[in-house]
Tab-separated table of C-alpha atoms in Angstrom:
chain	number	residue	atom	x	y	z
A	234	MET	CA	92.259	90.226	283.874
A	235	GLU	CA	91.422	91.359	287.400
A	236	VAL	CA	93.309	89.552	290.185
A	237	ARG	CA	92.130	89.490	293.799
A	238	VAL	CA	94.168	88.209	296.715
A	239	VAL	CA	91.802	87.586	299.628
A	240	ASN	CA	93.073	87.088	303.204
A	241	VAL	CA	95.997	84.974	302.064
A	242	ARG	CA	98.343	83.444	304.606
A	243	LYS	CA	101.399	81.421	303.594
A	244	GLU	CA	103.473	79.335	305.971
A	245	PHE	CA	106.682	77.422	305.265
A	246	GLU	CA	107.168	74.726	307.917
A	247	ARG	CA	105.000	76.819	310.266
A	248	PHE	CA	107.001	79.969	309.552
A	249	PRO	CA	104.549	82.658	308.359
A	250	ALA	CA	105.851	84.307	305.190
A	251	LEU	CA	102.565	86.182	304.575
A	252	HIS	CA	100.025	87.298	307.185
A	253	ASP	CA	96.416	87.584	305.912
A	254	VAL	CA	97.303	89.647	302.838
A	255	SER	CA	94.541	91.129	300.667
A	256	LEU	CA	95.098	93.007	297.402
A	257	ASP	CA	92.923	93.987	294.433
A	258	ILE	CA	94.768	94.301	291.104
A	259	ARG	CA	92.775	95.970	288.371
A	260	SER	CA	92.620	94.647	284.841
A	261	GLY	CA	95.376	96.179	282.696
A	262	GLU	CA	97.197	97.626	285.705
A	263	LEU	CA	100.953	97.623	286.225
A	264	ILE	CA	101.599	96.887	289.914
A	265	ALA	CA	104.935	96.872	291.753
A	266	LEU	CA	105.503	94.740	294.851
A	267	LEU	CA	108.215	96.662	296.689
A	268	GLY	CA	110.031	95.815	299.897
A	269	PRO	CA	113.281	94.671	301.471
A	270	SER	CA	114.484	91.062	301.450
A	271	GLY	CA	112.168	88.880	303.507
A	272	SER	CA	109.165	91.185	303.148
A	273	GLY	CA	107.073	88.531	301.357
A	274	LYS	CA	106.911	90.154	297.923
A	275	THR	CA	108.319	87.178	295.977
A	276	THR	CA	106.135	84.747	297.945
A	277	LEU	CA	103.064	86.795	296.985
A	278	LEU	CA	104.129	86.777	293.315
A	279	ARG	CA	104.651	82.999	293.379
A	280	LEU	CA	101.209	82.524	294.931
A	281	ILE	CA	99.617	84.583	292.146
A	282	ALA	CA	101.569	82.529	289.591
A	283	GLY	CA	100.526	79.167	291.022
A	284	LEU	CA	104.086	78.172	291.957
A	285	GLU	CA	102.940	78.052	295.600
A	286	ARG	CA	99.601	77.308	297.247
A	287	PRO	CA	98.177	79.483	300.032
A	288	THR	CA	97.986	78.016	303.538
A	289	LYS	CA	94.767	80.010	303.997
A	290	GLY	CA	92.780	82.413	301.841
A	291	ALA	CA	92.094	82.515	298.116
A	292	ILE	CA	93.338	84.034	294.860
A	293	PHE	CA	90.788	84.953	292.196
A	294	PHE	CA	91.374	85.529	288.488
A	295	GLY	CA	88.277	87.491	287.595
A	296	ASP	CA	85.404	85.725	289.376
A	297	GLU	CA	87.142	82.337	289.320
A	298	ASP	CA	88.950	80.911	292.358
A	299	ALA	CA	92.362	79.974	290.984
A	300	SER	CA	93.953	79.075	294.332
A	301	GLN	CA	94.446	75.387	293.529
A	302	LYS	CA	95.125	75.755	289.811
A	303	SER	CA	98.550	75.190	288.265
A	304	ILE	CA	100.612	77.854	286.512
A	305	GLN	CA	99.525	76.353	283.155
A	306	GLU	CA	95.833	76.373	284.106
A	307	ARG	CA	96.099	80.002	285.182
A	308	ASN	CA	97.836	80.873	281.887
A	309	VAL	CA	100.317	83.324	283.383
A	310	GLY	CA	103.538	84.562	281.819
A	311	PHE	CA	106.547	84.562	284.145
A	312	VAL	CA	109.844	86.439	283.722
A	313	PHE	CA	112.681	85.631	286.118
A	314	GLN	CA	115.675	87.745	287.114
A	315	HIS	CA	118.170	85.397	285.463
A	316	TYR	CA	116.364	85.043	282.128
A	317	ALA	CA	115.876	81.202	282.329
A	318	LEU	CA	116.295	80.921	278.559
A	319	PHE	CA	117.101	77.582	276.944
A	320	ARG	CA	120.737	77.893	275.893
A	321	HIS	CA	120.480	75.241	273.140
A	322	MET	CA	117.520	77.011	271.464
A	323	THR	CA	117.557	79.988	269.151
A	324	VAL	CA	115.825	83.230	270.081
A	325	ALA	CA	112.822	82.324	267.906
A	326	ASP	CA	112.557	78.841	269.426
A	327	ASN	CA	112.788	80.238	272.953
A	328	ILE	CA	109.936	82.649	272.242
A	329	GLY	CA	107.754	79.947	270.697
A	330	PHE	CA	108.477	77.284	273.317
A	331	GLY	CA	105.351	77.855	275.412
A	332	LEU	CA	103.169	77.440	272.314
A	333	LYS	CA	104.995	74.336	271.018
A	334	VAL	CA	104.438	72.380	274.232
A	335	ARG	CA	100.689	72.914	274.244
A	336	HIS	CA	98.540	69.834	273.673
A	337	GLY	CA	95.984	69.097	271.007
A	338	ALA	CA	93.885	71.910	269.561
A	339	ALA	CA	95.476	74.470	271.873
A	340	ARG	CA	98.776	74.120	270.006
A	341	PRO	CA	99.090	76.524	267.034
A	342	SER	CA	100.575	75.414	263.727
A	343	ALA	CA	104.329	75.748	263.156
A	344	SER	CA	103.736	78.655	260.766
A	345	GLU	CA	101.520	80.439	263.315
A	346	ILE	CA	104.181	79.986	266.038
A	347	ARG	CA	106.813	81.484	263.692
A	348	ARG	CA	104.522	84.379	262.842
A	349	ARG	CA	103.816	85.144	266.491
A	350	ALA	CA	107.510	84.922	267.384
A	351	SER	CA	108.330	87.335	264.555
A	352	GLU	CA	105.666	89.813	265.758
A	353	LEU	CA	107.009	89.700	269.298
A	354	LEU	CA	110.588	90.188	268.097
A	355	ASP	CA	109.394	93.385	266.413
A	356	LEU	CA	107.631	94.446	269.616
A	357	VAL	CA	110.711	93.916	271.793
A	358	GLN	CA	112.951	95.550	269.162
A	359	LEU	CA	115.029	92.453	268.379
A	360	SER	CA	114.087	91.871	264.732
A	361	GLY	CA	116.856	90.102	262.836
A	362	LEU	CA	118.166	88.227	265.885
A	363	GLU	CA	115.778	85.258	265.702
A	364	LYS	CA	118.529	82.771	264.725
A	365	ARG	CA	120.945	83.771	267.478
A	366	TYR	CA	121.453	81.825	270.684
A	367	PRO	CA	121.217	83.335	274.203
A	368	ALA	CA	125.006	83.277	274.625
A	369	GLN	CA	125.270	85.636	271.638
A	370	LEU	CA	123.052	88.281	273.268
A	371	SER	CA	123.677	90.981	275.853
A	372	GLY	CA	121.958	90.796	279.238
A	373	GLY	CA	119.411	93.398	278.200
A	374	GLN	CA	118.635	91.543	274.969
A	375	ARG	CA	118.195	88.251	276.840
A	376	GLN	CA	115.690	89.869	279.184
A	377	ARG	CA	113.740	91.179	276.189
A	378	VAL	CA	113.631	87.630	274.796
A	379	ALA	CA	112.419	86.341	278.181
A	380	LEU	CA	109.618	88.909	278.157
A	381	ALA	CA	108.665	88.052	274.570
A	382	ARG	CA	108.515	84.357	275.508
A	383	ALA	CA	106.224	85.170	278.451
A	384	MET	CA	103.920	87.229	276.203
A	385	ALA	CA	103.820	84.613	273.414
A	386	ILE	CA	101.268	82.486	275.279
A	387	GLU	CA	98.935	85.513	275.484
A	388	PRO	CA	98.839	85.308	279.277
A	389	LYS	CA	95.993	86.483	281.445
A	390	VAL	CA	98.555	87.966	283.826
A	391	LEU	CA	102.221	88.840	283.289
A	392	LEU	CA	104.491	88.337	286.331
A	393	LEU	CA	108.072	89.591	286.635
A	394	ASP	CA	110.418	88.679	289.509
A	395	GLU	CA	113.217	91.287	289.845
A	396	PRO	CA	113.367	91.405	286.018
A	397	PHE	CA	116.273	93.853	285.811
A	398	GLY	CA	118.164	92.806	288.938
A	399	ALA	CA	121.071	91.223	287.040
A	400	LEU	CA	121.672	94.228	284.761
A	401	ASP	CA	123.825	97.299	285.212
A	402	ALA	CA	122.281	100.661	286.128
A	403	GLN	CA	122.251	102.200	282.639
A	404	VAL	CA	120.645	99.148	281.007
A	405	ARG	CA	118.095	98.991	283.859
A	406	ARG	CA	117.026	102.575	283.195
A	407	GLU	CA	116.623	101.922	279.474
A	408	LEU	CA	114.627	98.725	280.023
A	409	ARG	CA	112.362	100.407	282.584
A	410	ARG	CA	111.234	102.938	279.983
A	411	TRP	CA	110.896	100.204	277.409
A	412	LEU	CA	108.815	97.952	279.704
A	413	ARG	CA	106.410	100.797	280.425
A	414	GLU	CA	105.992	101.384	276.675
A	415	ILE	CA	105.406	97.651	276.095
A	416	HIS	CA	102.807	97.565	278.876
A	417	ASP	CA	100.966	100.587	277.485
A	418	ALA	CA	100.952	98.988	274.026
A	419	THR	CA	99.746	95.520	275.114
A	420	GLY	CA	97.597	96.248	278.176
A	421	HIS	CA	98.549	93.097	280.089
A	422	THR	CA	97.716	92.984	283.770
A	423	THR	CA	101.288	93.036	285.086
A	424	VAL	CA	102.784	92.454	288.534
A	425	PHE	CA	106.496	92.877	289.118
A	426	VAL	CA	108.670	92.404	292.187
A	427	THR	CA	111.504	94.782	292.984
A	428	HIS	CA	113.542	96.022	295.929
A	429	ASP	CA	114.493	99.134	293.897
A	430	GLN	CA	112.220	101.985	294.956
A	431	GLU	CA	113.204	104.177	292.001
A	432	GLU	CA	112.169	101.375	289.646
A	433	ALA	CA	108.825	100.918	291.391
A	434	LEU	CA	107.979	104.632	291.564
A	435	GLU	CA	108.929	105.236	287.937
A	436	LEU	CA	107.203	102.229	286.386
A	437	ALA	CA	104.096	101.287	288.315
A	438	ASP	CA	100.533	102.565	288.247
A	439	ARG	CA	100.403	101.621	291.924
A	440	VAL	CA	103.053	100.506	294.379
A	441	VAL	CA	102.462	97.874	297.071
A	442	VAL	CA	104.953	98.439	299.901
A	443	MET	CA	105.556	95.269	301.924
A	444	SER	CA	107.325	94.552	305.208
A	445	GLN	CA	107.585	91.361	307.271
A	446	GLY	CA	104.871	89.515	305.381
A	447	ARG	CA	102.345	92.353	305.454
A	448	ILE	CA	101.229	95.123	303.121
A	449	GLU	CA	102.128	98.470	304.675
A	450	GLN	CA	100.606	100.751	302.027
A	451	VAL	CA	99.179	100.677	298.495
A	452	GLY	CA	99.073	103.801	296.343
A	453	SER	CA	100.392	105.768	293.406
A	454	ALA	CA	104.009	106.915	293.380
A	455	ASP	CA	102.917	110.358	294.596
A	456	GLU	CA	100.773	108.941	297.407
A	457	ILE	CA	103.502	106.604	298.617
A	458	TYR	CA	106.208	109.272	298.554
A	459	ASP	CA	104.229	112.318	299.747
A	460	MET	CA	101.781	110.638	302.138
A	461	PRO	CA	103.496	107.643	303.740
A	462	ASN	CA	101.226	106.084	306.349
A	463	SER	CA	103.840	104.569	308.672
A	464	PRO	CA	107.391	105.156	309.882
A	465	PHE	CA	108.499	102.138	307.826
A	466	VAL	CA	107.124	103.542	304.549
A	467	TYR	CA	108.511	107.017	305.294
A	468	SER	CA	111.996	105.670	305.954
A	469	PHE	CA	111.962	103.037	303.174
A	470	ILE	CA	110.680	105.259	300.358
A	471	GLY	CA	113.109	108.018	299.502
A	472	GLU	CA	115.537	109.392	302.055
A	473	SER	CA	114.460	110.691	305.427
A	474	SER	CA	115.599	111.760	308.857
A	475	SER	CA	113.756	111.382	312.129
A	476	LEU	CA	113.949	112.937	315.579
A	477	PRO	CA	112.283	111.959	318.860
A	478	VAL	CA	110.069	114.863	319.895
A	479	LYS	CA	107.226	115.677	322.271
A	480	VAL	CA	103.797	117.118	321.479
A	481	ASP	CA	102.527	119.554	324.079
A	482	ASN	CA	99.727	122.120	323.802
A	483	GLY	CA	99.489	121.703	320.036
A	484	GLU	CA	103.197	122.342	319.489
A	485	ILE	CA	106.186	120.137	318.709
A	486	TRP	CA	109.009	120.283	321.226
A	487	LEU	CA	112.583	119.079	320.842
A	488	ALA	CA	114.213	118.567	324.223
A	489	ASP	CA	113.147	121.598	326.290
A	490	ARG	CA	111.942	124.048	323.629
A	491	PRO	CA	109.382	124.328	320.817
A	492	ILE	CA	110.714	124.199	317.250
A	493	GLY	CA	108.070	126.326	315.534
A	494	LEU	CA	105.965	123.506	314.076
A	495	PRO	CA	102.259	123.231	314.920
A	496	ALA	CA	100.664	119.913	315.875
A	497	SER	CA	97.111	120.928	316.680
A	498	ASN	CA	95.603	117.574	315.655
A	499	ALA	CA	98.233	115.362	317.287
A	500	ALA	CA	97.806	113.703	320.645
A	501	SER	CA	100.062	114.989	323.405
A	502	GLY	CA	103.034	112.845	324.326
A	503	GLU	CA	106.137	111.314	322.804
A	504	ALA	CA	106.341	111.205	319.005
A	505	LEU	CA	108.723	110.833	316.059
A	506	LEU	CA	109.195	113.687	313.598
A	507	TYR	CA	110.055	112.594	310.036
A	508	PHE	CA	111.205	114.844	307.185
A	509	ARG	CA	113.094	114.635	303.882
A	510	PRO	CA	116.629	116.080	303.607
A	511	HIS	CA	115.611	118.355	300.701
A	512	ASP	CA	112.416	119.601	302.401
A	513	VAL	CA	113.980	122.063	304.851
A	514	GLU	CA	114.454	125.819	305.111
A	515	LEU	CA	117.648	127.270	306.561
A	516	LEU	CA	117.387	129.937	309.245
A	517	ASP	CA	119.941	132.549	310.297
A	518	GLY	CA	118.762	132.400	313.871
A	519	CYS	CA	115.565	131.488	315.606
A	520	SER	CA	113.733	131.319	318.862
A	521	GLY	CA	112.126	128.073	317.744
A	522	CYS	CA	113.893	125.788	315.276
A	523	ILE	CA	116.167	122.753	315.004
A	524	ALA	CA	119.866	123.520	315.323
A	525	GLY	CA	122.833	121.206	315.022
A	526	THR	CA	126.571	121.007	314.609
A	527	VAL	CA	128.031	119.955	311.253
A	528	ALA	CA	129.476	116.464	311.730
A	529	ALA	CA	130.022	115.553	308.067
A	530	SER	CA	129.521	117.019	304.620
A	531	ARG	CA	129.600	115.246	301.274
A	532	ARG	CA	128.888	115.969	297.628
A	533	VAL	CA	125.868	114.176	296.142
A	534	ALA	CA	125.513	115.010	292.417
A	535	GLY	CA	124.483	118.683	292.226
A	536	THR	CA	123.861	119.133	295.936
A	537	ARG	CA	125.663	118.739	299.231
A	538	ARG	CA	124.477	116.536	302.085
A	539	VAL	CA	125.252	117.846	305.533
A	540	GLU	CA	125.025	115.575	308.560
A	541	LEU	CA	124.094	117.451	311.710
A	542	GLU	CA	124.473	116.399	315.315
A	543	ILE	CA	121.430	117.556	317.267
A	544	GLY	CA	121.376	118.259	321.008
A	545	GLY	CA	122.897	116.464	323.931
A	546	GLU	CA	121.471	113.105	322.792
A	547	ARG	CA	123.779	113.312	319.754
A	548	GLN	CA	120.942	112.492	317.357
A	549	ARG	CA	122.026	112.809	313.724
A	550	VAL	CA	119.970	114.064	310.799
A	551	GLU	CA	120.786	114.905	307.188
A	552	ILE	CA	119.796	118.024	305.292
A	553	GLU	CA	120.424	118.912	301.666
A	554	LEU	CA	122.013	122.202	300.583
A	555	PRO	CA	123.124	123.787	297.309
A	556	VAL	CA	126.620	122.539	296.600
A	557	ASP	CA	128.250	125.925	297.218
A	558	HIS	CA	126.089	127.006	300.179
A	559	PRO	CA	128.201	128.561	302.955
A	560	ALA	CA	126.205	126.763	305.658
A	561	ALA	CA	127.924	123.523	304.634
A	562	GLN	CA	131.116	124.848	306.220
A	563	LYS	CA	129.569	126.343	309.355
A	564	SER	CA	129.937	124.592	312.638
A	565	ARG	CA	126.319	125.434	313.583
A	566	VAL	CA	123.285	125.248	311.283
A	567	ALA	CA	119.675	126.117	312.128
A	568	PHE	CA	116.741	124.866	310.033
A	569	ARG	CA	113.087	123.911	310.083
A	570	PRO	CA	111.332	121.222	307.987
A	571	ARG	CA	108.972	122.601	305.330
A	572	ARG	CA	107.108	119.290	304.958
A	573	TRP	CA	107.067	116.717	307.699
A	574	LYS	CA	104.999	114.074	309.422
A	575	LEU	CA	104.491	112.983	313.018
A	576	PHE	CA	104.058	109.381	314.138
A	577	PRO	CA	103.358	108.286	317.717
A	578	ALA	CA	106.421	106.904	319.467
A	579	SER	CA	106.039	103.135	319.748
């Protein structure tokens, strides 16, 4: 099912939570809504679900305007962060609940509900646990039951709100792989909210980066990471450092000297230079480079992060070195970014 969000604005007591947001979600796509707290990602998910109504704009399911339809009329499956399972019901009854409460001809027979619950238990790898209660399951198992319950109604769209937020890191990693496999097997149009960039980049076909009620960028994991279109996306996705620089005569200058980076297509004037800590080359000495004094050094897995103090303004940047690199102990380190991006100074 294709979902289109068209110029949607959402206000809560005149406070704008979303500003004229538009988004096309393709049928069968797995989309991540990614952003910090307060970015509007959960509000957008709730609008797609039918838990909220837009102040302005429209939401289409296929060619049908679903803006004023309820969550039941839209037939969406919803998975919450904290499972929301019925504690007094068994696993099988939890999974079949959405089918049991249907009215009239839309309600399957008891045997059909049991059969569908059994199929979904196989799919989520919980066969044999149908008679257990939620309290007898681990957090990861409960979230699998919650997903099976959402899929039992054969939803047009599957929506997940921070689905792994309550789980520890190892279980999150396992469930991420599992969710991707489930999605590939079932083909549901799926939208999930997360503030975890690693989760979004690993799982989604496309990532929607949000900030302050607006969409900053939409793209694949590679596009978002390698070609960020704003300072916010560059600094939010992955790790980055930035320096205030000046563009003059097609060159980038730091303070009173060029640093050996061309900027032939950039407008002259003040700018911000962004780069990733791992995307630098070290230099023994240079007539044009960035040089700084080692202010701190720390071990990060198989590498070492060195914090450098740059120039009289005492700007700080981080670069990444092999763990045993001698430069980590030097008082002065010279380097130049290999990949970088310029943004106009605001």
